GROMACS .gro file of N, CA and C in nm:
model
  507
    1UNK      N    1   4.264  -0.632   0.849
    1UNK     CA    2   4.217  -0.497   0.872
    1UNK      C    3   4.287  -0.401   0.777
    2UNK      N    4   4.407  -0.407   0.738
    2UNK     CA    5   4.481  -0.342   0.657
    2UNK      C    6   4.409  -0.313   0.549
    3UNK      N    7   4.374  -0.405   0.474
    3UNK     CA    8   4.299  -0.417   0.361
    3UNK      C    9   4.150  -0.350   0.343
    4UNK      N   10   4.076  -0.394   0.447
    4UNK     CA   11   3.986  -0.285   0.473
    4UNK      C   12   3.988  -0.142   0.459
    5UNK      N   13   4.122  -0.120   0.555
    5UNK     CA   14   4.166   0.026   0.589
    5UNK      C   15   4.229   0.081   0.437
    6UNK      N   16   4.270  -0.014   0.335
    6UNK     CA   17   4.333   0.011   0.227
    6UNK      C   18   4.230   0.112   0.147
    7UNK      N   19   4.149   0.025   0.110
    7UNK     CA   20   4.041   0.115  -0.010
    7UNK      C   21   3.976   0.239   0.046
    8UNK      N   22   3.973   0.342  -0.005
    8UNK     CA   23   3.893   0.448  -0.011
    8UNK      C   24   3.760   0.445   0.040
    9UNK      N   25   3.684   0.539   0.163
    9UNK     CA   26   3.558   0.532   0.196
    9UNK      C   27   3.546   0.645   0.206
   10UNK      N   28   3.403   0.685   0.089
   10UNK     CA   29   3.342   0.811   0.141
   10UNK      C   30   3.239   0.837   0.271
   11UNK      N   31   3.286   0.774   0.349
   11UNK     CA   32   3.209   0.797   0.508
   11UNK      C   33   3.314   0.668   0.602
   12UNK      N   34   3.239   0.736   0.708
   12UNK     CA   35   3.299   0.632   0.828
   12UNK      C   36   3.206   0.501   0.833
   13UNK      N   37   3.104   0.478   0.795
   13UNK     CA   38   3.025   0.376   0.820
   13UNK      C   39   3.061   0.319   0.733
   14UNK      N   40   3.089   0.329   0.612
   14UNK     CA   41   3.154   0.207   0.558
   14UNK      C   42   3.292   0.156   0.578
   15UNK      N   43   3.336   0.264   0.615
   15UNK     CA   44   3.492   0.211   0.725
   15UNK      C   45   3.435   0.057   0.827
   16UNK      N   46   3.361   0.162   0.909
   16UNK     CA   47   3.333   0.023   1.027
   16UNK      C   48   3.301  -0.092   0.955
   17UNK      N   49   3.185  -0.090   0.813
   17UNK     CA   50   3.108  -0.200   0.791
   17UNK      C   51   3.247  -0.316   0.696
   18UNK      N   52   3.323  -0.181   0.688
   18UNK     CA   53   3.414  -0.311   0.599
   18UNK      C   54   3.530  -0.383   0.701
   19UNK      N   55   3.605  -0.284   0.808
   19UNK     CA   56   3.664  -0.385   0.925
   19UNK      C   57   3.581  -0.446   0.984
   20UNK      N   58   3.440  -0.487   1.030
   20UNK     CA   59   3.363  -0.557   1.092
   20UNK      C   60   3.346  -0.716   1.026
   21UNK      N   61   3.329  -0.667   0.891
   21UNK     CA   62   3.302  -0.784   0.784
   21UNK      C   63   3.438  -0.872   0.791
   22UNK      N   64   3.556  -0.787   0.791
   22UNK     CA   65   3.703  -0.855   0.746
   22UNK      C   66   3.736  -0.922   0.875
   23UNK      N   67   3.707  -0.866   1.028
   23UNK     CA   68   3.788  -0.916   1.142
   23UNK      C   69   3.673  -1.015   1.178
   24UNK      N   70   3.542  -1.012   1.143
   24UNK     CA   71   3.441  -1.094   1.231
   24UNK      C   72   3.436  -1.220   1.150
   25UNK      N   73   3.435  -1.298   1.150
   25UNK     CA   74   3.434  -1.463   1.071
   25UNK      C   75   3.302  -1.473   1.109
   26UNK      N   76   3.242  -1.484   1.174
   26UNK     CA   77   3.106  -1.541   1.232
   26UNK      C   78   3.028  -1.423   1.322
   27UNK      N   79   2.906  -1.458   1.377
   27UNK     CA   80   2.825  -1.359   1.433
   27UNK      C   81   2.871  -1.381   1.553
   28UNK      N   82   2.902  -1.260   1.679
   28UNK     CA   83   2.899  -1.253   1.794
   28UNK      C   84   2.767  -1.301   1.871
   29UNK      N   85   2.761  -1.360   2.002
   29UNK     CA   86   2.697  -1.363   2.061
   29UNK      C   87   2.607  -1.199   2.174
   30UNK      N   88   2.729  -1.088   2.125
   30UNK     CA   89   2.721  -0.983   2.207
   30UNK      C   90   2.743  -0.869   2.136
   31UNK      N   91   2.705  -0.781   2.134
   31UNK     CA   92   2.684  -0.657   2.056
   31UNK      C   93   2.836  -0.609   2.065
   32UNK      N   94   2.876  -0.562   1.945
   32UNK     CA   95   3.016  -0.510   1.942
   32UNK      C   96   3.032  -0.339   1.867
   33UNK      N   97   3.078  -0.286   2.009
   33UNK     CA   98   3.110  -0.140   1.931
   33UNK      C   99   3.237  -0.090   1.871
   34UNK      N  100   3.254  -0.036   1.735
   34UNK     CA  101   3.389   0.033   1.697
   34UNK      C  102   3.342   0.162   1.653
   35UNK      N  103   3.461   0.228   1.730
   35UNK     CA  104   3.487   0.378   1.730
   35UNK      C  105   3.543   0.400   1.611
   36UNK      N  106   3.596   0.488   1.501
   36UNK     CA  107   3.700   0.519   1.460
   36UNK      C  108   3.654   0.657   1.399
   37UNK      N  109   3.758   0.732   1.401
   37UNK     CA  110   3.774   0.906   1.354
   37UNK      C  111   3.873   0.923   1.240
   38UNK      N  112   3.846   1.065   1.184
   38UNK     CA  113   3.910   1.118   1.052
   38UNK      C  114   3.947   1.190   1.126
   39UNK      N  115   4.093   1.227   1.139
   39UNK     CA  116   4.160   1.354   1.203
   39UNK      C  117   4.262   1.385   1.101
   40UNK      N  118   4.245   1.577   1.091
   40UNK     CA  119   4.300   1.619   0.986
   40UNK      C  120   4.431   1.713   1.072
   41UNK      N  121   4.555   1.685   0.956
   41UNK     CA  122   4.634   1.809   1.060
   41UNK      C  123   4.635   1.866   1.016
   42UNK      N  124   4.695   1.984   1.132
   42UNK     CA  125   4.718   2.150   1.088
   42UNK      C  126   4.817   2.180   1.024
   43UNK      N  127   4.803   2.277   0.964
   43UNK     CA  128   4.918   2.323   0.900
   43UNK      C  129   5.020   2.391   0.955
   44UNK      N  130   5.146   2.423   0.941
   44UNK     CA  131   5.194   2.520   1.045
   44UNK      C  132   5.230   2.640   1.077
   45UNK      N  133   5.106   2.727   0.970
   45UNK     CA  134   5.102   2.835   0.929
   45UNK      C  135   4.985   2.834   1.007
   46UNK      N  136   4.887   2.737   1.103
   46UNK     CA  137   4.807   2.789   1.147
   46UNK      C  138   4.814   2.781   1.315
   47UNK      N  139   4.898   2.692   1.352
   47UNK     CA  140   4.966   2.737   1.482
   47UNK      C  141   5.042   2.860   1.501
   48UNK      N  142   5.045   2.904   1.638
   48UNK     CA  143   5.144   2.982   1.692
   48UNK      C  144   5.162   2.930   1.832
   49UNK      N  145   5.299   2.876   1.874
   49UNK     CA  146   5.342   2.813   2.014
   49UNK      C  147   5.439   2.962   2.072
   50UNK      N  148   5.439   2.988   2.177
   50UNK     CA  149   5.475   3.068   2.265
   50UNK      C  150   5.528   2.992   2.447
   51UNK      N  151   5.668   2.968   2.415
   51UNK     CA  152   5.675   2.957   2.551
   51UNK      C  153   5.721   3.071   2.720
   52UNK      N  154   5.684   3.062   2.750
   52UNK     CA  155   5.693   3.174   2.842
   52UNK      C  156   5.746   3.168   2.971
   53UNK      N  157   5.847   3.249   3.038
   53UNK     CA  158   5.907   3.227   3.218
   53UNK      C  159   5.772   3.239   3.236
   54UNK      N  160   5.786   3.198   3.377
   54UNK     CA  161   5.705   3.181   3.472
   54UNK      C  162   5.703   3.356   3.546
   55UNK      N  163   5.685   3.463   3.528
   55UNK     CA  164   5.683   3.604   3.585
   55UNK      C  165   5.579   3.670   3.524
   56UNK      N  166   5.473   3.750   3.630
   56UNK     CA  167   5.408   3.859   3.598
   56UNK      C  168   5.401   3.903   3.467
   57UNK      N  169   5.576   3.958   3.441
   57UNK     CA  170   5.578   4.079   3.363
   57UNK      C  171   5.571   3.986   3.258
   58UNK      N  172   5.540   3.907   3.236
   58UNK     CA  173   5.564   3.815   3.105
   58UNK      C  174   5.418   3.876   3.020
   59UNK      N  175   5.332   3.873   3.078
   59UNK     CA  176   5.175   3.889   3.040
   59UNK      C  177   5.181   3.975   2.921
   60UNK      N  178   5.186   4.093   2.922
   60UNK     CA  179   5.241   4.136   2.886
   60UNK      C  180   5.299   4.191   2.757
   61UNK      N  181   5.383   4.085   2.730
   61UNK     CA  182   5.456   3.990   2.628
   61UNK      C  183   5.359   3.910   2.561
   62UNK      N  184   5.279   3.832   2.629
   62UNK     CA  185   5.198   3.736   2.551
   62UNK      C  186   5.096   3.768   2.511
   63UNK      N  187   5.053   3.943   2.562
   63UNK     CA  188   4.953   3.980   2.480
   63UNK      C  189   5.032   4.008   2.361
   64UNK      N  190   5.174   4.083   2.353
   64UNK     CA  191   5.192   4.106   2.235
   64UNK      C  192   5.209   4.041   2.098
   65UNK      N  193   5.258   3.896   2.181
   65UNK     CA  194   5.271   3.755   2.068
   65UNK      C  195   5.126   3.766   2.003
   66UNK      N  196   5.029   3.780   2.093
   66UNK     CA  197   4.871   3.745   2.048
   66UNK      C  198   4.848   3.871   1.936
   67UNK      N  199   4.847   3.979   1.986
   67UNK     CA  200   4.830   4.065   1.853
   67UNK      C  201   4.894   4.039   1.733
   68UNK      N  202   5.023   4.032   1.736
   68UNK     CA  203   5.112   4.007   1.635
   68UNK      C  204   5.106   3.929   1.580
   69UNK      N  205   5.023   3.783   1.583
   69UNK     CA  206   4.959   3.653   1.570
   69UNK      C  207   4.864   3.694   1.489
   70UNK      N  208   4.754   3.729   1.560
   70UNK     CA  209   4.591   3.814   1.534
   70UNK      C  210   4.621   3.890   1.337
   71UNK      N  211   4.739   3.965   1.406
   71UNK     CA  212   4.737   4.075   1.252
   71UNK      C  213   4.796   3.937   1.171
   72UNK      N  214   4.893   3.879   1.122
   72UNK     CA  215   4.913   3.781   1.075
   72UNK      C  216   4.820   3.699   1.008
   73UNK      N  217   4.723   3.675   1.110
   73UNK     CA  218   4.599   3.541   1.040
   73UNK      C  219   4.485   3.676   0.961
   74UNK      N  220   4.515   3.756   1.005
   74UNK     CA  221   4.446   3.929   0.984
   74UNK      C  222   4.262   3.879   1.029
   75UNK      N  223   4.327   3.834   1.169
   75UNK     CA  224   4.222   3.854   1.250
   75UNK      C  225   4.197   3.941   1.366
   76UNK      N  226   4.252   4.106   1.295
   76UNK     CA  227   4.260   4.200   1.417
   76UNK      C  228   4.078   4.248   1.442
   77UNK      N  229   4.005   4.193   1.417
   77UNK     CA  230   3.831   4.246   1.498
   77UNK      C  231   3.881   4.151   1.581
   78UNK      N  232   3.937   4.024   1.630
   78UNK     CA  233   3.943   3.948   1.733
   78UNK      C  234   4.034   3.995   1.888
   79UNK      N  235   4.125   4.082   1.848
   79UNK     CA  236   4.235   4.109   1.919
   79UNK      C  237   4.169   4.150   2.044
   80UNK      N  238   4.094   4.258   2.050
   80UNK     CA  239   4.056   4.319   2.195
   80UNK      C  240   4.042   4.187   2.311
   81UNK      N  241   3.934   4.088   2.237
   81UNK     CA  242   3.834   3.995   2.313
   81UNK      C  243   3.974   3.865   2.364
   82UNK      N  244   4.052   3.852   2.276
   82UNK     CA  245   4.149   3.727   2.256
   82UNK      C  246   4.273   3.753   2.352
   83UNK      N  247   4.303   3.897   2.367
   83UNK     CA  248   4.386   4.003   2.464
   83UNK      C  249   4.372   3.959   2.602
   84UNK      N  250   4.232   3.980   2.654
   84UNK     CA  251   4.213   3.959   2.752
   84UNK      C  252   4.188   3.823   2.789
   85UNK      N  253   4.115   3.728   2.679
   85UNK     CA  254   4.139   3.573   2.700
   85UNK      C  255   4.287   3.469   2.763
   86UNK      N  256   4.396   3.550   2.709
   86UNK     CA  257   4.539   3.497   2.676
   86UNK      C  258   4.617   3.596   2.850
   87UNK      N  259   4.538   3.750   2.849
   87UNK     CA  260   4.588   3.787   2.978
   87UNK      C  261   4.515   3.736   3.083
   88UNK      N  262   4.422   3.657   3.124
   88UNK     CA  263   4.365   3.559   3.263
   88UNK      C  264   4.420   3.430   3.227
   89UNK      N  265   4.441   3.402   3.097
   89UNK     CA  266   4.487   3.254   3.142
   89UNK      C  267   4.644   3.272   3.179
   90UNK      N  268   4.732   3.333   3.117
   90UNK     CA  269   4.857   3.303   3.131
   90UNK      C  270   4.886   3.388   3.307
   91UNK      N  271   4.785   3.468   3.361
   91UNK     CA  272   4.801   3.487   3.497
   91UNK      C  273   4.750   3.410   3.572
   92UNK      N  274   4.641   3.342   3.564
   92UNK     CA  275   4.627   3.223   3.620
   92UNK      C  276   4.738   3.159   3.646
   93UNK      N  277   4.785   3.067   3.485
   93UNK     CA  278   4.908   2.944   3.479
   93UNK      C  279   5.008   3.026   3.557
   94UNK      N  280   5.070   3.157   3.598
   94UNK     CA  281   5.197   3.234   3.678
   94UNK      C  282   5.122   3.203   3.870
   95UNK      N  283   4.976   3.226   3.844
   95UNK     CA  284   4.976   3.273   3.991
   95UNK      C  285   4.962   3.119   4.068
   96UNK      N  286   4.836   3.043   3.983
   96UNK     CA  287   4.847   2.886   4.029
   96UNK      C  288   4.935   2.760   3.974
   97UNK      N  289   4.981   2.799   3.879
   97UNK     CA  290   4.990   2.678   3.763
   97UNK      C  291   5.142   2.664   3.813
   98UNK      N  292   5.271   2.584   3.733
   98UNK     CA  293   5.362   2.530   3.745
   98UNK      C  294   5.462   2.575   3.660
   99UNK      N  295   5.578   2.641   3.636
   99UNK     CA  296   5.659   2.630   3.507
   99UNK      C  297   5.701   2.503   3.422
  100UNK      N  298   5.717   2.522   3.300
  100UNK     CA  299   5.722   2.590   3.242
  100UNK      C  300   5.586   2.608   3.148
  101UNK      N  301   5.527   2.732   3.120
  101UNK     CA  302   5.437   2.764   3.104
  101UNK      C  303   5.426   2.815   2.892
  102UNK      N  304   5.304   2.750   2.831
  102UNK     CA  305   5.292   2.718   2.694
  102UNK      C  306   5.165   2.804   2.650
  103UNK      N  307   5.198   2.899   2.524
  103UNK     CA  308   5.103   2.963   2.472
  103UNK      C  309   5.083   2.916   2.355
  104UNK      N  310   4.960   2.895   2.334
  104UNK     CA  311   4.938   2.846   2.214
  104UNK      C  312   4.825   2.864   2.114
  105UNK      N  313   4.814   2.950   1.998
  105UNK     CA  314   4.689   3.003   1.923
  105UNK      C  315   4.661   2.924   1.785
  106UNK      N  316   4.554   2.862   1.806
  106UNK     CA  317   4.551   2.752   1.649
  106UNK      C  318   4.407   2.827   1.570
  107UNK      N  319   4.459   2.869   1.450
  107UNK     CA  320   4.361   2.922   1.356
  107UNK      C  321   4.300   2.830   1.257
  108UNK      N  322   4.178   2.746   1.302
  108UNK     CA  323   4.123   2.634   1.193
  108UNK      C  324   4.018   2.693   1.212
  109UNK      N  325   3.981   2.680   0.998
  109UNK     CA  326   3.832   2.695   0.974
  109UNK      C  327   3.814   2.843   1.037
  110UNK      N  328   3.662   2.829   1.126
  110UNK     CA  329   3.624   2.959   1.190
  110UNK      C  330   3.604   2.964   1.308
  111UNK      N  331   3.730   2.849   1.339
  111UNK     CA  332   3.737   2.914   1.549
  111UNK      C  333   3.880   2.948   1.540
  112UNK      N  334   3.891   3.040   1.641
  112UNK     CA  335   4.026   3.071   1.712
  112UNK      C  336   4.039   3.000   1.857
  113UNK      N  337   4.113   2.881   1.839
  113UNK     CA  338   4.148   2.794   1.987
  113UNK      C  339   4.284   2.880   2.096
  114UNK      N  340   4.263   2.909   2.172
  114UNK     CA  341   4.359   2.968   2.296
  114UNK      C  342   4.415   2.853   2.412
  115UNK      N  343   4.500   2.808   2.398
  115UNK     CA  344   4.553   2.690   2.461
  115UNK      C  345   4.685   2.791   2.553
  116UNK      N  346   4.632   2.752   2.709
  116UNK     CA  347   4.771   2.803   2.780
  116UNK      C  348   4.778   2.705   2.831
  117UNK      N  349   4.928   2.602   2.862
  117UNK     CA  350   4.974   2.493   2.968
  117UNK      C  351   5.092   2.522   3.070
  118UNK      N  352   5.048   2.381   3.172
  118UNK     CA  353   5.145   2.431   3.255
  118UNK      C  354   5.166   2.330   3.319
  119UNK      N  355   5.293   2.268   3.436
  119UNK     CA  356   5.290   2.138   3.461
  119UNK      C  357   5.219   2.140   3.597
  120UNK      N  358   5.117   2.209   3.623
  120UNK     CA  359   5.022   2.191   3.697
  120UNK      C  360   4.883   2.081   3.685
  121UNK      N  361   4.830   1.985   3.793
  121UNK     CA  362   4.759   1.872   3.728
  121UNK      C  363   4.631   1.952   3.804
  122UNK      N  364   4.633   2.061   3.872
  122UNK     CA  365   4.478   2.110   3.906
  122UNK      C  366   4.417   2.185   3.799
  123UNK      N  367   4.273   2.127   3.885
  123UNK     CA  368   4.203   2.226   3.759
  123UNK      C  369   4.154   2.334   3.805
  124UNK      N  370   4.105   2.444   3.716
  124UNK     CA  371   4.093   2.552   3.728
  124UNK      C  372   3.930   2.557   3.821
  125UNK      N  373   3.909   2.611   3.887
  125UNK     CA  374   3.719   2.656   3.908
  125UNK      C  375   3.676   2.795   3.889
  126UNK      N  376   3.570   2.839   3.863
  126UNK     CA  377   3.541   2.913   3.899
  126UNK      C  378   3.521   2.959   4.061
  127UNK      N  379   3.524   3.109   4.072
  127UNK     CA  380   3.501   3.133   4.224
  127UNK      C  381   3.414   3.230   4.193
  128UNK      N  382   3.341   3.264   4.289
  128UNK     CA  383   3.205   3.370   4.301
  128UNK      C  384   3.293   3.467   4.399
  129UNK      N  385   3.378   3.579   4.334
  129UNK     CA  386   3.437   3.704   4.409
  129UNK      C  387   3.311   3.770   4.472
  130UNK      N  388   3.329   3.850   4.577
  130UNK     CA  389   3.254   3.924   4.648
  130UNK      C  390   3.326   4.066   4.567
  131UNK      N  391   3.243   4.158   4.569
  131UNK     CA  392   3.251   4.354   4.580
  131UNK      C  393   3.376   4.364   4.585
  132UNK      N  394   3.455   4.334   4.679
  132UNK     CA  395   3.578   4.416   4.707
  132UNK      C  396   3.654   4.302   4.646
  133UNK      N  397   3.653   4.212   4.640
  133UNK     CA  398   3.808   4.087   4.630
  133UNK      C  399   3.833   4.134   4.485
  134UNK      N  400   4.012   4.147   4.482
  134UNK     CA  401   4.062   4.168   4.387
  134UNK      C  402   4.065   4.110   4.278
  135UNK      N  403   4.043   3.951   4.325
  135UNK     CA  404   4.117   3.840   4.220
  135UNK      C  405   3.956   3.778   4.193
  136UNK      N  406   3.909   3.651   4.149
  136UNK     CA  407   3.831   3.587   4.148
  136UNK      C  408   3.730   3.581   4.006
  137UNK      N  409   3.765   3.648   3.928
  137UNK     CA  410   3.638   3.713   3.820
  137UNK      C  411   3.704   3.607   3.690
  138UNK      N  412   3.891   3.593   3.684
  138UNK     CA  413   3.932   3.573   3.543
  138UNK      C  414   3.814   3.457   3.483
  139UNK      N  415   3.790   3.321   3.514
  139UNK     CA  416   3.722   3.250   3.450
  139UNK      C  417   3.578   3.284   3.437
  140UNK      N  418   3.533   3.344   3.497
  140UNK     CA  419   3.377   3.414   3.491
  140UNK      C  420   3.402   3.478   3.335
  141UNK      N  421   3.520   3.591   3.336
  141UNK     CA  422   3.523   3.675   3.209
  141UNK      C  423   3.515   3.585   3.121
  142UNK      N  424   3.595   3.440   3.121
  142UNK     CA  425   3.599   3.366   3.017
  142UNK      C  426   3.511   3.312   2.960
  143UNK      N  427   3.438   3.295   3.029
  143UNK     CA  428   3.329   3.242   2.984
  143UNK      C  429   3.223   3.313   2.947
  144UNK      N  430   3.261   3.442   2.982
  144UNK     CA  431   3.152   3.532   2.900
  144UNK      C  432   3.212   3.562   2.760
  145UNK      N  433   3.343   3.579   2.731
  145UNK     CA  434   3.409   3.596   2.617
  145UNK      C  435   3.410   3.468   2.513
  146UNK      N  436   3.424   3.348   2.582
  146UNK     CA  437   3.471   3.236   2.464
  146UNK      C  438   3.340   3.164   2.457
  147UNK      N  439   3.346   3.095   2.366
  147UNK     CA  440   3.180   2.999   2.331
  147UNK      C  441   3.191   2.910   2.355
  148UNK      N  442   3.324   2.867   2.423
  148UNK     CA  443   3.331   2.763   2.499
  148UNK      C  444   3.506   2.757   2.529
  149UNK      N  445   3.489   2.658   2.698
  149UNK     CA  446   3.612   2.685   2.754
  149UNK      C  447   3.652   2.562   2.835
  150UNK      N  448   3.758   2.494   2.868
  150UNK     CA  449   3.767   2.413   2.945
  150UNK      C  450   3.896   2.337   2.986
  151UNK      N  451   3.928   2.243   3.038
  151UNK     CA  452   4.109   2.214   3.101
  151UNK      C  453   4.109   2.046   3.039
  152UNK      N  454   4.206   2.033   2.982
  152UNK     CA  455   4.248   1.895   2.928
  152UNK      C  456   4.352   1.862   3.017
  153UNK      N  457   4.365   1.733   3.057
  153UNK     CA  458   4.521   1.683   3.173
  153UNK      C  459   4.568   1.597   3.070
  154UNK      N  460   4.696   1.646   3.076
  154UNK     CA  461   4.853   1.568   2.984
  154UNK      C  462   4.889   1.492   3.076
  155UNK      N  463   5.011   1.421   3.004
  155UNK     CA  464   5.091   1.370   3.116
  155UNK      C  465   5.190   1.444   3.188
  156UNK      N  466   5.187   1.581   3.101
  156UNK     CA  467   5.300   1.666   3.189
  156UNK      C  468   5.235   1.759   3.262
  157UNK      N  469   5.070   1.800   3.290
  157UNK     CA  470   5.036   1.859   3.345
  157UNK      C  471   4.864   1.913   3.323
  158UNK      N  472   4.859   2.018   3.271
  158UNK     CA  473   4.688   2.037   3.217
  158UNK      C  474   4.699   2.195   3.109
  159UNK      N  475   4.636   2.184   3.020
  159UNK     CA  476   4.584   2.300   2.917
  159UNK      C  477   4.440   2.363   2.965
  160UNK      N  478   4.434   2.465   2.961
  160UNK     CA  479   4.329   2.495   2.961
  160UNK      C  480   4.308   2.595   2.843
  161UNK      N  481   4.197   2.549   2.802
  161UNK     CA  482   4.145   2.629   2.649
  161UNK      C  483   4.043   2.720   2.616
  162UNK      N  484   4.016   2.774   2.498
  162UNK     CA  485   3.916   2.821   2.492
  162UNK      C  486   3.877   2.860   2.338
  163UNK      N  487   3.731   2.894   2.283
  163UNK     CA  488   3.719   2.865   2.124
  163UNK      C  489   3.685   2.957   2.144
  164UNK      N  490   3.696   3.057   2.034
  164UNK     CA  491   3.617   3.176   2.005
  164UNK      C  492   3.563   3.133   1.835
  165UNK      N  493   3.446   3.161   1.872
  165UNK     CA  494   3.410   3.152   1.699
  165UNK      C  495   3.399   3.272   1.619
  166UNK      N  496   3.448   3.266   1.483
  166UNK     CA  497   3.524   3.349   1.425
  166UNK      C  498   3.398   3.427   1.272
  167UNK      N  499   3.350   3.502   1.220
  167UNK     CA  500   3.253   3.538   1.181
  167UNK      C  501   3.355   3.544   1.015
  168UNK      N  502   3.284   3.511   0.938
  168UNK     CA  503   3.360   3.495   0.795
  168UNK      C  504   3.375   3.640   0.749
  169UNK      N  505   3.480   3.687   0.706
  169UNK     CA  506   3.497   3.808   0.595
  169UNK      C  507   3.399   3.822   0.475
   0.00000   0.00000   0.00000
């Protein structure tokens, strides 16, 4: 397989077709599937990690990391919408979630990813607030704000994320 994996492929299908050829000696009796992916890393000019106490007043704070982030990648048309993305999740992760609690903004291409964690293994739901209830709306907003949103489980707990797509200069 090494050898396969050695030479240069301009696509993945000739990836598969050349480990298939090298590991298979003979024809299967049964259909055989291989997965394999190109994963590129980030740079680390396009992360920003933020860890945060577990308190209210922290919020706060992590809007300000987020602006200060935002002007940096000099994606301040994003700030208003990304503000309030970063203030429901990181009150969420304080009011349900677990310490110690992880902010995290990754600038690839033309999404802005919003990653908050926490060593909490529940997941988030939506709730349908009534008129008066105070609380209940944050993931509703989110999902009206991000183009997409959702909770990954670690082994130390769960992320919950969100993409905003980003409009070219």
């Amino acid at each position: 397989m090494f050898h396969a994996l050695a030479r240069p492929a301009h696509n993945l299908d000739t990836v598969c077709d050349r480990i298939l050829t090298t590991m298979l000696t003979h024809r299967p009796d049964d259909d055989i599937a291989l997965l394999i992916a190109r994963t590129r890393a980030l740079n680390t000019n396009q992360i920003a990690t933020f860890n945060l106490p577990s308190h209210p007043a922290i919020v706060a704070q992590a809007r300000q990391h987020t602006t200060t982030q935002l002007t940096t990648w000099n994606l301040t048309d994003t700030t208003f919408t990304t503000e309030l993305i970063v203030s429901e999740l990181v009150t969420n992760a304080i009011r349900y979630g677990h310490p110690p609690i992880q902010l995290r903004l990754i600038h690839h291409n033309h999404t802005l990813t919003t990653e908050v964690s926490d060593t909490s293994n529940t997941t988030p739901h939506m709730r349908r607030a009534r008129t008066y209830d105070e609380g209940g709306r944050g993931l509703l907003l989110i999902g009206q704000l991000a183009q997409r949103w959702g909770t990954r489980h670690t082994p130390t707990g769960k992320t919950v994320w969100t993409e905003q797509t980003l409009t070219p200069n």
